mmCIF file of N, CA and C in Angstrom:
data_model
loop_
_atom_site.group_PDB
_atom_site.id
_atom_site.type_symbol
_atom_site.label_atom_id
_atom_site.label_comp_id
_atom_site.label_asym_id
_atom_site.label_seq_id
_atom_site.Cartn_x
_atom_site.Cartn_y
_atom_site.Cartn_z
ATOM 1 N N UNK A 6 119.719 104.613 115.745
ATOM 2 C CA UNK A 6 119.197 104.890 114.430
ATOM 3 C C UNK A 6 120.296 104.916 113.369
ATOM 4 N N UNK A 7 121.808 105.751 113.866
ATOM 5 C CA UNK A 7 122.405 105.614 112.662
ATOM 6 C C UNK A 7 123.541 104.682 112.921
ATOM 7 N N UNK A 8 123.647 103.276 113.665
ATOM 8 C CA UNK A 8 124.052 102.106 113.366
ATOM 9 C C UNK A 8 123.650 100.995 111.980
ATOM 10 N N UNK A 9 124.277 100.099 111.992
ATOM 11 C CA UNK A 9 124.314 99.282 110.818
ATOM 12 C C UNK A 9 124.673 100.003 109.195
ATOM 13 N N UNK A 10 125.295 100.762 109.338
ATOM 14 C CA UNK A 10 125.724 101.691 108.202
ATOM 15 C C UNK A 10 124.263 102.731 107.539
ATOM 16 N N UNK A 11 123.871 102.959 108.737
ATOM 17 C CA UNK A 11 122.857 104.347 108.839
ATOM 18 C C UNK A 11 121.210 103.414 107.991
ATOM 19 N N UNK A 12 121.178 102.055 107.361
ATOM 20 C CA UNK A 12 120.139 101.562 107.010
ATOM 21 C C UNK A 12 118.851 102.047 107.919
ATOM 22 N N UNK A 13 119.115 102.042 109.098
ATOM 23 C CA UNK A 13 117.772 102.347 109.986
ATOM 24 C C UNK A 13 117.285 104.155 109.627
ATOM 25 N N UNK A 14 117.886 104.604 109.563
ATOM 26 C CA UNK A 14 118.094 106.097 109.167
ATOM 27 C C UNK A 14 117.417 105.811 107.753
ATOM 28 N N UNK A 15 117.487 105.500 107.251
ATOM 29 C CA UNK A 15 117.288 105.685 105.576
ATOM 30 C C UNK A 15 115.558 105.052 105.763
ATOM 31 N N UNK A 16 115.321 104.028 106.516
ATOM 32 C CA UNK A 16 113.989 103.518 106.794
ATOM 33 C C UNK A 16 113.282 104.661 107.130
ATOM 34 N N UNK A 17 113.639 105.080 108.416
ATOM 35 C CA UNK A 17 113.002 106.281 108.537
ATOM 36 C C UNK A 17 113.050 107.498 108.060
ATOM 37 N N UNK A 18 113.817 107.685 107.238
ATOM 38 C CA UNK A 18 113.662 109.255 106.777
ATOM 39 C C UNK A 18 112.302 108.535 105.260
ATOM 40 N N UNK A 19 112.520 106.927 104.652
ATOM 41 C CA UNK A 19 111.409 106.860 103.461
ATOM 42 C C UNK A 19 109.765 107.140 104.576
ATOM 43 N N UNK A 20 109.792 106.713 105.583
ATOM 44 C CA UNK A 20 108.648 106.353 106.181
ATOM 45 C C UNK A 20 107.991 107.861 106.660
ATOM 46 N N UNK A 21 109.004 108.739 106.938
ATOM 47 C CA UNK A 21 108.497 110.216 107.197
ATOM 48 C C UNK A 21 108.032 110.696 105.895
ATOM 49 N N UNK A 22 108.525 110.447 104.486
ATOM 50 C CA UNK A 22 108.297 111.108 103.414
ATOM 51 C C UNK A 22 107.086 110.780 102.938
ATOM 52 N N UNK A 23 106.888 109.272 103.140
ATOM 53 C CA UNK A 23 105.303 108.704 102.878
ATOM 54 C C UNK A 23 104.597 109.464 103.642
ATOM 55 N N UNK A 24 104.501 109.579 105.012
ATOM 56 C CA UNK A 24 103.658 110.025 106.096
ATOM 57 C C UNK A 24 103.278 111.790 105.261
ATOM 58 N N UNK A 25 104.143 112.275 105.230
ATOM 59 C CA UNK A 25 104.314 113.669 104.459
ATOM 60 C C UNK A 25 103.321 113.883 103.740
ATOM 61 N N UNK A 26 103.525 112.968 102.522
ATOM 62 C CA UNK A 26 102.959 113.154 101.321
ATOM 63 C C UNK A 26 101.617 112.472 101.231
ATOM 64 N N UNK A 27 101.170 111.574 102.468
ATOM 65 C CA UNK A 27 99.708 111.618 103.006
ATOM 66 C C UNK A 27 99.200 112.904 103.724
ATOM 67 N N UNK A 28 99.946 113.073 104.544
ATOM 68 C CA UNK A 28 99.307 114.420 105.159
ATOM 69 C C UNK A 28 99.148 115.291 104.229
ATOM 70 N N UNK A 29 99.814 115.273 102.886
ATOM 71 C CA UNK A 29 99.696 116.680 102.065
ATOM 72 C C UNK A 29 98.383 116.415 100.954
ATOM 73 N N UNK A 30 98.299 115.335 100.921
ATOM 74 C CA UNK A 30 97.300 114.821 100.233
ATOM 75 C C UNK A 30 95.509 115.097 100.962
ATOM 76 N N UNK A 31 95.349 115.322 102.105
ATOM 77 C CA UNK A 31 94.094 115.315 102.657
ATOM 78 C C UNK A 31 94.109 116.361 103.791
ATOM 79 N N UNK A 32 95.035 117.009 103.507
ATOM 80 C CA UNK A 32 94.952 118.856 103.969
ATOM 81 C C UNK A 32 95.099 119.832 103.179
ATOM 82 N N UNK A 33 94.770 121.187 103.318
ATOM 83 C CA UNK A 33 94.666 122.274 102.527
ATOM 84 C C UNK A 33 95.440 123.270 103.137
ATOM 85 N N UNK A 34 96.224 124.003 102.465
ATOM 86 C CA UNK A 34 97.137 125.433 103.330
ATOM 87 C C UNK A 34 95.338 126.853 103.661
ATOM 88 N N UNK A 35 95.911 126.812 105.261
ATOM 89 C CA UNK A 35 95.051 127.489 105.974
ATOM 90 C C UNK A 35 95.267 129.096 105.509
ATOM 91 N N UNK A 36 94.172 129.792 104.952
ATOM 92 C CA UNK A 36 94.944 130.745 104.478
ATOM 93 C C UNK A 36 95.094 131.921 105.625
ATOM 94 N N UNK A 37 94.759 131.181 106.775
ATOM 95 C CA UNK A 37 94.447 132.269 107.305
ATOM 96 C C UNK A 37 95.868 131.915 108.282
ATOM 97 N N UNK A 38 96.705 131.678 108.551
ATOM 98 C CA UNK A 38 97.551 130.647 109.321
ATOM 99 C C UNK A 38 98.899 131.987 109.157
ATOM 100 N N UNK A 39 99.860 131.670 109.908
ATOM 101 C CA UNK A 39 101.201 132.819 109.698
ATOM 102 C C UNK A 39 102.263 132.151 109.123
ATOM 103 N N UNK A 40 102.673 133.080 108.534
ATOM 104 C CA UNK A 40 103.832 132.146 107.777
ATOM 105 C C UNK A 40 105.507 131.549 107.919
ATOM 106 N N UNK A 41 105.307 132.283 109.356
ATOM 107 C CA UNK A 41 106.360 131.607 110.266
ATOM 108 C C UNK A 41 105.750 130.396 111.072
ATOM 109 N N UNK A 42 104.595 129.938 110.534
ATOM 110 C CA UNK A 42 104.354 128.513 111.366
ATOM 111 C C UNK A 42 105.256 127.686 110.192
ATOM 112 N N UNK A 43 105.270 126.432 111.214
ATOM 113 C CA UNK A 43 105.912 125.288 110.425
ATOM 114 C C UNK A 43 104.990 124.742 109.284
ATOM 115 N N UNK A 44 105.181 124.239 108.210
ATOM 116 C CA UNK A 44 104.560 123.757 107.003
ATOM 117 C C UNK A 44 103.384 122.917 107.753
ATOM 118 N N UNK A 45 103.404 122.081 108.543
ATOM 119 C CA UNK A 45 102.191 121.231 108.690
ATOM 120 C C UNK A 45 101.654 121.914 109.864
ATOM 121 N N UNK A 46 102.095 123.058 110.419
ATOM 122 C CA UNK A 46 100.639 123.536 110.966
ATOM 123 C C UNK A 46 100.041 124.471 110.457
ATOM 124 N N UNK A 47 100.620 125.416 109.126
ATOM 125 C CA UNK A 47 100.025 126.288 108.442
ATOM 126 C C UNK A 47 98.481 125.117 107.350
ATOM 127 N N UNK A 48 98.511 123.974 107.586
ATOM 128 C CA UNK A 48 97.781 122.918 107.284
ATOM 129 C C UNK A 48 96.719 122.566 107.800
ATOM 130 N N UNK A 49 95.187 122.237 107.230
ATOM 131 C CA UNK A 49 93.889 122.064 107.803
ATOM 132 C C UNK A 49 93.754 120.760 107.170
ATOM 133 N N UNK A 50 92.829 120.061 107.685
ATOM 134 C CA UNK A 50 92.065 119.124 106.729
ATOM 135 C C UNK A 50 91.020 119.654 106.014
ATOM 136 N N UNK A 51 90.765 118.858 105.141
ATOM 137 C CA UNK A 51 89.820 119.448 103.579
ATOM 138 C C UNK A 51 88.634 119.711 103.978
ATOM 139 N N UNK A 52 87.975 120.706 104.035
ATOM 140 C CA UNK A 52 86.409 120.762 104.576
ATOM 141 C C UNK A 52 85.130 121.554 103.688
#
């Protein structure tokens, strides 16, 4: 991943941020969830 002067690295860190900012787009913070969970499992889909 961080061969060719880290380019593959940089692919994937844009491709996680897209993925992100879909998941944040068509989930809702669970209010019922703890807040030592990690950000996307304190996360539901919209219902």
């Amino acid at each position: 991943m961080m061969r060719n002067g880290g380019r593959r690295a940089r692919r994937l860190r844009v491709a996680v941020e897209e993925l992100d900012r879909r998941f944040l787009l068509v989930t809702v913070e669970d209010p019922y969830s703890w807040r030592s969970q990690s950000w996307w499992r304190r996360r539901v889909p919209h219902g």
